[in-house]
Amino acid sequence: TQGGPLAPADAAGVDAVRALLLPGSLVWSPDGRSLAFTAAMDGPIVEPYVHSFIQRRTTRLARLLQDGQAFGMNWSPDGQKLVYFTADHFGTQNPEHVTGAWSIKTNGEGGKRLEVPTSQMENLVGWVSPEEAVVFSTTGACGAHNLRTLPLDGSKSTRFYAACFQNAAQDAESGNLMFAVSADDVTNCDCSEEEAPRSGVYLLPGARGLPRSLSTESAFGVRWQPQARLFYVDVGGSQRIALNYEGEKVNLPLGVKDLIPAVSPISGLWAWAQPPQALWIGAPNQSPAQVFNGDVRFPLWGAEGKTLLFFSGQKLYLSAAPQFTPQAVETFNSAVLDAVWVQP
């Protein structure tokens, strides 16, 4: 490879490329009208930019990154600010030394450096308010730990949970945050002097106060699905349970079990691809119907909840109510790697 700002032989160039490949390098604004992205346009240093599709203008945010490469961008809930992190050295998959957190207005004004503890990775998981995020640290020895707030004004943070846990997720509408603690987290956590409580699932109502225990069963992960307004928790025996935003257990449609369905918040219909090769559509209180045989990827409901789009191989299919008979509408040159709605 010839020389240049990101030549692989240059250590800073290698770190820049690795930073660009991390999640959070491309993030849509809450209203879908702007795109925040990271780029190395002026030498081997990754910086944040914002492109407005309404103004048709790209803004280079203030150059604050003298102590590392930018990664992990997140919009504030009101769309007025960006929060991101910097690191000065990257491994093949993750940063190895986080140097700071940053808050800046989307017009490039009001940049502020926020202090973070020494860690390999900082993760923003949700918000208390547009001016206060919820974050946690990650290290190779302990995994996730130190769940706390990150005030954007630089004031002192509030710690929710110091010990180790698997991961966390938040329902943005209610603000309720849930995190999972495994038995191994309880017995093998060296990153906190505080004694870890029991394993299980914990709820932080409104991302405030003290964690409330929902169960004591070892939990290995949690995920929030906004369309269904459900938390999915992986528990012992490779099983998955569903909890509503208040932490109450919800019965899943027959056949879903350990899958994550595509849910329309408008029609209430669920769709799921059940291995080895089948697409089912139904509702929580109805018997599901199989509508397609074959490999199914990225099922997505249309805005009215009456049309399902999905991919199979190199083809895009449309399946419309009431029969939901799939029709191939487009063929691509290669298999699709991901698909999301920008604006339905």
Short mmCIF file of C-alpha atoms in Angstrom, two decimals:
data_model
loop_
_atom_site.label_atom_id
_atom_site.label_comp_id
_atom_site.label_asym_id
_atom_site.label_seq_id
_atom_site.Cartn_x
_atom_site.Cartn_y
_atom_site.Cartn_z
CA THR A 1 0.00 0.00 0.00
CA GLN A 2 1.31 3.45 -0.87
CA GLY A 3 1.82 6.12 1.77
CA GLY A 4 -0.89 8.51 2.82
CA PRO A 5 -2.76 9.75 5.89
CA LEU A 6 -3.87 6.22 6.85
CA ALA A 7 -0.91 4.15 5.64
CA PRO A 8 -1.00 0.80 7.55
CA ALA A 9 2.71 1.10 8.41
CA ASP A 10 1.89 4.16 10.53
CA ALA A 11 0.69 3.28 14.05
CA ALA A 12 -1.66 6.27 14.20
CA GLY A 13 -3.07 5.29 10.82
CA VAL A 14 -3.77 1.75 12.04
CA ASP A 15 -5.52 3.09 15.14
CA ALA A 16 -7.58 5.46 12.98
CA VAL A 17 -8.79 2.64 10.74
CA ARG A 18 -9.70 0.50 13.77
CA ALA A 19 -11.57 3.40 15.35
CA LEU A 20 -13.60 3.91 12.17
CA LEU A 21 -14.69 0.26 12.22
CA LEU A 22 -16.16 0.40 15.73
CA PRO A 23 -19.93 0.71 16.38
CA GLY A 24 -21.06 4.32 16.62
CA SER A 25 -19.15 5.55 13.57
CA LEU A 26 -22.44 6.29 11.77
CA VAL A 27 -25.40 7.44 13.88
CA TRP A 28 -28.72 8.94 12.75
CA SER A 29 -30.21 11.81 14.73
CA PRO A 30 -33.45 11.14 16.65
CA ASP A 31 -35.50 12.92 13.95
CA GLY A 32 -33.71 11.12 11.08
CA ARG A 33 -32.69 14.39 9.44
CA SER A 34 -28.98 14.41 10.28
CA LEU A 35 -26.20 11.85 10.24
CA ALA A 36 -23.24 11.96 12.61
CA PHE A 37 -20.15 10.14 11.41
CA THR A 38 -16.46 9.86 12.18
CA ALA A 39 -13.79 10.38 9.54
CA ALA A 40 -10.04 10.98 9.18
CA MET A 41 -10.05 13.80 6.63
CA ASP A 42 -7.00 15.70 7.85
CA GLY A 43 -4.30 13.16 8.66
CA PRO A 44 -4.53 9.99 10.79
CA ILE A 45 -6.85 11.38 13.45
CA VAL A 46 -10.52 10.40 13.59
CA GLU A 47 -12.92 13.26 14.31
CA PRO A 48 -16.72 13.64 14.47
CA TYR A 49 -18.78 15.31 11.75
CA VAL A 50 -22.49 16.00 11.31
CA HIS A 51 -24.26 16.14 7.95
CA SER A 52 -27.68 17.83 7.80
CA PHE A 53 -29.88 16.52 4.99
CA ILE A 54 -32.17 19.54 5.41
CA GLN A 55 -29.40 22.15 5.14
CA ARG A 56 -27.30 19.93 2.86
CA ARG A 57 -24.24 20.84 4.84
CA THR A 58 -21.50 18.91 6.66
CA THR A 59 -20.10 20.39 9.87
CA ARG A 60 -16.69 19.44 11.19
CA LEU A 61 -17.00 19.58 14.96
CA ALA A 62 -14.36 21.35 17.04
CA ARG A 63 -10.97 19.67 16.99
CA LEU A 64 -10.84 18.32 20.50
CA LEU A 65 -9.14 15.03 19.84
CA GLN A 66 -5.47 15.67 20.48
CA ASP A 67 -5.45 12.82 23.01
CA GLY A 68 -6.92 10.09 20.80
CA GLN A 69 -9.23 8.79 18.10
CA ALA A 70 -13.00 9.37 18.30
CA PHE A 71 -15.41 6.44 18.58
CA GLY A 72 -18.77 5.48 20.07
CA MET A 73 -20.90 8.49 19.07
CA ASN A 74 -24.37 8.94 20.55
CA TRP A 75 -27.00 11.64 20.05
CA SER A 76 -28.64 13.22 23.06
CA PRO A 77 -32.40 12.50 23.16
CA ASP A 78 -33.24 16.06 22.05
CA GLY A 79 -30.82 15.87 19.11
CA GLN A 80 -28.88 18.93 20.27
CA LYS A 81 -25.59 17.32 21.31
CA LEU A 82 -23.25 14.45 20.55
CA VAL A 83 -21.41 12.39 23.14
CA TYR A 84 -18.44 10.28 22.11
CA PHE A 85 -15.22 8.82 23.50
CA THR A 86 -11.54 8.92 22.57
CA ALA A 87 -8.76 6.36 22.92
CA ASP A 88 -5.05 6.53 22.13
CA HIS A 89 -4.49 2.87 21.28
CA PHE A 90 -6.69 0.22 19.69
CA GLY A 91 -6.52 -3.56 19.56
CA THR A 92 -7.93 -5.53 16.66
CA GLN A 93 -11.50 -5.34 18.01
CA ASN A 94 -11.72 -2.74 20.77
CA PRO A 95 -9.86 0.24 22.25
CA GLU A 96 -7.16 -0.60 24.77
CA HIS A 97 -6.93 2.75 26.58
CA VAL A 98 -9.78 5.26 26.76
CA THR A 99 -8.55 8.83 27.28
CA GLY A 100 -11.79 10.76 27.69
CA ALA A 101 -15.45 11.41 26.94
CA TRP A 102 -16.66 14.46 25.03
CA SER A 103 -19.86 16.43 24.70
CA ILE A 104 -20.39 18.96 21.92
CA LYS A 105 -23.28 20.76 20.25
CA THR A 106 -24.04 19.67 16.71
CA ASN A 107 -22.98 23.08 15.36
CA GLY A 108 -19.49 22.54 16.77
CA GLU A 109 -19.91 24.89 19.74
CA GLY A 110 -19.75 24.20 23.47
CA GLY A 111 -17.26 21.34 23.36
CA LYS A 112 -16.45 19.90 26.78
CA ARG A 113 -14.10 17.15 27.90
CA LEU A 114 -15.63 14.81 30.48
CA GLU A 115 -13.48 12.72 32.79
CA VAL A 116 -13.75 8.94 32.69
CA PRO A 117 -11.94 6.27 34.74
CA THR A 118 -9.10 4.22 33.29
CA SER A 119 -10.64 1.49 31.16
CA GLN A 120 -10.37 -0.28 27.82
CA MET A 121 -13.86 0.73 26.72
CA GLU A 122 -16.59 3.15 27.76
CA ASN A 123 -20.15 2.36 26.71
CA LEU A 124 -23.15 4.69 26.63
CA VAL A 125 -26.28 2.68 27.35
CA GLY A 126 -28.99 5.30 27.89
CA TRP A 127 -30.05 8.66 29.29
CA VAL A 128 -31.45 10.11 32.50
CA SER A 129 -32.14 13.38 30.66
CA PRO A 130 -30.76 15.19 27.58
CA GLU A 131 -28.00 16.53 29.84
CA GLU A 132 -27.10 13.31 31.67
CA ALA A 133 -26.12 10.00 30.05
CA VAL A 134 -25.76 6.52 31.58
CA VAL A 135 -22.47 4.74 30.88
CA PHE A 136 -20.41 1.77 32.05
CA SER A 137 -16.77 0.70 31.78
CA THR A 138 -15.31 -2.46 30.25
CA THR A 139 -11.93 -4.13 30.79
CA GLY A 140 -10.55 -7.45 29.65
CA ALA A 141 -10.23 -8.70 33.22
CA CYS A 142 -13.71 -7.79 34.45
CA GLY A 143 -15.97 -7.18 31.49
CA ALA A 144 -18.75 -4.65 32.16
CA HIS A 145 -18.75 -2.79 35.49
CA ASN A 146 -19.17 0.65 37.09
CA LEU A 147 -22.65 1.54 35.83
CA ARG A 148 -23.08 5.27 36.45
CA THR A 149 -24.29 8.60 35.12
CA LEU A 150 -22.22 10.92 32.93
CA PRO A 151 -23.41 14.53 33.41
CA LEU A 152 -22.67 16.59 30.31
CA ASP A 153 -21.94 19.68 32.41
CA GLY A 154 -18.93 17.96 33.96
CA SER A 155 -20.46 17.62 37.44
CA LYS A 156 -19.99 14.56 39.65
CA SER A 157 -21.51 11.32 38.42
CA THR A 158 -23.89 9.05 40.34
CA ARG A 159 -22.91 5.39 40.60
CA PHE A 160 -25.71 2.85 40.29
CA TYR A 161 -23.77 -0.42 40.37
CA ALA A 162 -20.01 -0.80 40.90
CA ALA A 163 -19.58 -4.55 40.45
CA CYS A 164 -19.45 -6.68 37.29
CA PHE A 165 -22.43 -7.46 35.10
CA GLN A 166 -23.10 -8.75 31.59
CA ASN A 167 -24.70 -5.78 29.83
CA ALA A 168 -27.51 -3.25 30.14
CA ALA A 169 -30.34 -1.84 28.02
CA GLN A 170 -32.84 1.01 28.37
CA ASP A 171 -36.39 1.79 27.31
CA ALA A 172 -36.01 5.38 26.13
CA GLU A 173 -39.72 6.19 26.58
CA SER A 174 -40.00 5.32 30.28
CA GLY A 175 -36.31 5.73 31.05
CA ASN A 176 -36.32 2.34 32.78
CA LEU A 177 -32.96 0.57 32.55
CA MET A 178 -32.33 -3.15 33.01
CA PHE A 179 -29.06 -5.04 33.46
CA ALA A 180 -28.09 -8.70 33.77
CA VAL A 181 -25.75 -10.28 36.34
CA SER A 182 -24.46 -13.83 35.95
CA ALA A 183 -23.23 -16.15 38.70
CA ASP A 184 -19.70 -15.73 37.36
CA ASP A 185 -20.02 -11.94 37.68
CA VAL A 186 -20.72 -12.39 41.38
CA THR A 187 -17.81 -14.74 42.16
CA ASN A 188 -15.11 -13.47 39.77
CA CYS A 189 -15.21 -9.68 39.76
CA ASP A 190 -11.90 -8.00 40.62
CA CYS A 191 -12.75 -4.49 39.39
CA SER A 192 -14.80 -3.37 42.36
CA GLU A 193 -14.08 -3.27 46.08
CA GLU A 194 -17.79 -3.45 46.77
CA GLU A 195 -19.28 -6.87 47.33
CA ALA A 196 -21.42 -7.92 44.37
CA PRO A 197 -25.06 -8.73 45.15
CA ARG A 198 -26.77 -11.83 43.87
CA SER A 199 -26.96 -12.79 40.23
CA GLY A 200 -30.13 -12.04 38.33
CA VAL A 201 -31.96 -9.26 36.50
CA TYR A 202 -32.07 -5.73 37.92
CA LEU A 203 -34.26 -2.75 37.06
CA LEU A 204 -33.46 0.95 37.49
CA PRO A 205 -36.81 2.78 37.16
CA GLY A 206 -36.22 5.98 35.22
CA ALA A 207 -32.47 5.31 35.41
CA ARG A 208 -32.52 6.71 38.94
CA GLY A 209 -32.17 5.46 42.49
CA LEU A 210 -31.13 1.98 43.54
CA PRO A 211 -31.34 -1.16 41.37
CA ARG A 212 -34.38 -3.33 42.06
CA SER A 213 -33.91 -7.11 41.85
CA LEU A 214 -36.40 -8.85 39.56
CA SER A 215 -34.95 -12.36 39.80
CA THR A 216 -32.01 -14.26 41.25
CA GLU A 217 -31.47 -16.58 38.30
CA SER A 218 -28.11 -16.19 36.55
CA ALA A 219 -28.62 -13.87 33.57
CA PHE A 220 -26.29 -13.59 30.58
CA GLY A 221 -27.59 -10.63 28.60
CA VAL A 222 -30.47 -8.19 28.11
CA ARG A 223 -31.81 -6.45 25.02
CA TRP A 224 -34.57 -3.86 24.57
CA GLN A 225 -36.92 -4.04 21.59
CA PRO A 226 -38.73 -0.69 21.23
CA GLN A 227 -41.35 -1.92 18.72
CA ALA A 228 -42.65 -4.56 21.17
CA ARG A 229 -41.68 -2.53 24.25
CA LEU A 230 -40.07 -5.63 25.72
CA PHE A 231 -36.80 -6.53 27.36
CA TYR A 232 -35.42 -9.92 26.30
CA VAL A 233 -33.21 -11.59 28.91
CA ASP A 234 -30.98 -14.61 28.29
CA VAL A 235 -31.06 -16.91 31.30
CA GLY A 236 -29.72 -20.34 32.19
CA GLY A 237 -29.98 -23.23 29.77
CA SER A 238 -29.80 -21.00 26.68
CA GLN A 239 -33.35 -19.81 27.32
CA ARG A 240 -34.79 -16.35 26.81
CA ILE A 241 -37.57 -14.64 28.74
CA ALA A 242 -39.45 -11.44 27.92
CA LEU A 243 -40.19 -8.66 30.43
CA ASN A 244 -42.17 -5.48 29.89
CA TYR A 245 -40.71 -2.07 30.70
CA GLU A 246 -41.92 -2.38 34.30
CA GLY A 247 -40.14 -5.71 34.75
CA GLU A 248 -43.21 -7.97 34.52
CA LYS A 249 -42.86 -11.27 32.66
CA VAL A 250 -44.66 -11.50 29.31
CA ASN A 251 -45.68 -14.68 27.48
CA LEU A 252 -44.32 -14.82 23.95
CA PRO A 253 -46.30 -16.09 20.94
CA LEU A 254 -46.14 -19.83 20.44
CA GLY A 255 -43.06 -20.72 18.44
CA VAL A 256 -41.03 -17.59 19.19
CA LYS A 257 -39.31 -18.94 22.29
CA ASP A 258 -35.59 -18.05 21.97
CA LEU A 259 -35.96 -15.80 18.91
CA ILE A 260 -36.13 -12.01 18.60
CA PRO A 261 -39.25 -11.25 16.50
CA ALA A 262 -39.87 -8.26 14.28
CA VAL A 263 -42.85 -6.45 15.82
CA SER A 264 -45.11 -3.76 14.38
CA PRO A 265 -46.21 -1.30 17.08
CA ILE A 266 -49.11 -0.24 14.80
CA SER A 267 -50.78 -3.55 13.88
CA GLY A 268 -49.44 -5.59 16.79
CA LEU A 269 -48.28 -8.31 14.40
CA TRP A 270 -45.13 -10.31 15.02
CA ALA A 271 -42.85 -11.94 12.44
CA TRP A 272 -40.00 -14.30 13.12
CA ALA A 273 -37.61 -16.49 11.16
CA GLN A 274 -37.59 -19.92 12.77
CA PRO A 275 -34.62 -22.19 12.00
CA PRO A 276 -33.82 -23.93 9.85
CA GLN A 277 -35.81 -22.11 7.12
CA ALA A 278 -39.25 -20.65 7.76
CA LEU A 279 -41.00 -17.30 8.21
CA TRP A 280 -43.95 -17.05 10.57
CA ILE A 281 -46.40 -14.22 11.19
CA GLY A 282 -48.80 -13.97 14.11
CA ALA A 283 -49.75 -12.08 17.26
CA PRO A 284 -49.33 -12.84 20.97
CA ASN A 285 -52.86 -14.26 21.30
CA GLN A 286 -53.18 -15.85 17.86
CA SER A 287 -51.97 -19.04 16.21
CA PRO A 288 -49.11 -18.09 13.86
CA ALA A 289 -49.08 -18.88 10.14
CA GLN A 290 -46.06 -19.96 8.13
CA VAL A 291 -45.80 -17.73 5.05
CA PHE A 292 -42.41 -18.58 3.54
CA ASN A 293 -39.98 -21.48 3.22
CA GLY A 294 -36.35 -20.50 2.87
CA ASP A 295 -33.59 -18.53 4.53
CA VAL A 296 -34.97 -15.27 5.96
CA ARG A 297 -32.96 -12.22 7.03
CA PHE A 298 -33.81 -8.76 8.33
CA PRO A 299 -37.64 -8.88 8.46
CA LEU A 300 -38.92 -5.29 8.69
CA TRP A 301 -42.51 -4.05 9.05
CA GLY A 302 -43.70 -1.10 6.98
CA ALA A 303 -45.01 2.06 8.61
CA GLU A 304 -48.65 0.86 8.76
CA GLY A 305 -47.79 -2.60 10.05
CA LYS A 306 -49.54 -4.39 7.18
CA THR A 307 -46.55 -5.08 4.95
CA LEU A 308 -43.45 -7.07 5.84
CA LEU A 309 -40.21 -6.72 3.91
CA PHE A 310 -37.48 -9.33 4.24
CA PHE A 311 -34.43 -10.67 2.44
CA SER A 312 -33.69 -14.20 1.31
CA GLY A 313 -30.34 -14.72 -0.38
CA GLN A 314 -29.92 -11.88 -2.86
CA LYS A 315 -33.65 -11.12 -3.15
CA LEU A 316 -35.91 -8.61 -1.40
CA TYR A 317 -39.44 -9.87 -0.73
CA LEU A 318 -42.65 -8.01 0.11
CA SER A 319 -45.36 -9.79 2.08
CA ALA A 320 -48.66 -7.88 2.38
CA ALA A 321 -51.82 -8.40 4.47
CA PRO A 322 -54.14 -10.18 4.67
CA GLN A 323 -52.63 -13.33 3.16
CA PHE A 324 -48.97 -12.27 3.42
CA THR A 325 -48.01 -14.17 0.30
CA PRO A 326 -44.37 -13.16 -0.38
CA GLN A 327 -43.49 -11.53 -3.71
CA ALA A 328 -39.90 -10.99 -4.87
CA VAL A 329 -39.52 -7.30 -5.77
CA GLU A 330 -35.76 -6.80 -6.18
CA THR A 331 -32.59 -8.82 -6.74
CA PHE A 332 -29.18 -7.60 -5.58
CA ASN A 333 -25.74 -8.53 -6.89
CA SER A 334 -24.69 -10.03 -3.56
CA ALA A 335 -26.16 -11.05 -0.21
CA VAL A 336 -27.38 -8.17 1.97
CA LEU A 337 -25.36 -7.69 5.17
CA ASP A 338 -27.78 -5.43 7.05
CA ALA A 339 -31.04 -3.53 6.59
CA VAL A 340 -32.69 -0.82 8.70
CA TRP A 341 -35.38 1.83 8.29
CA VAL A 342 -34.10 5.41 8.17
CA GLN A 343 -37.53 6.98 7.78
CA PRO A 344 -40.50 4.63 7.22
#
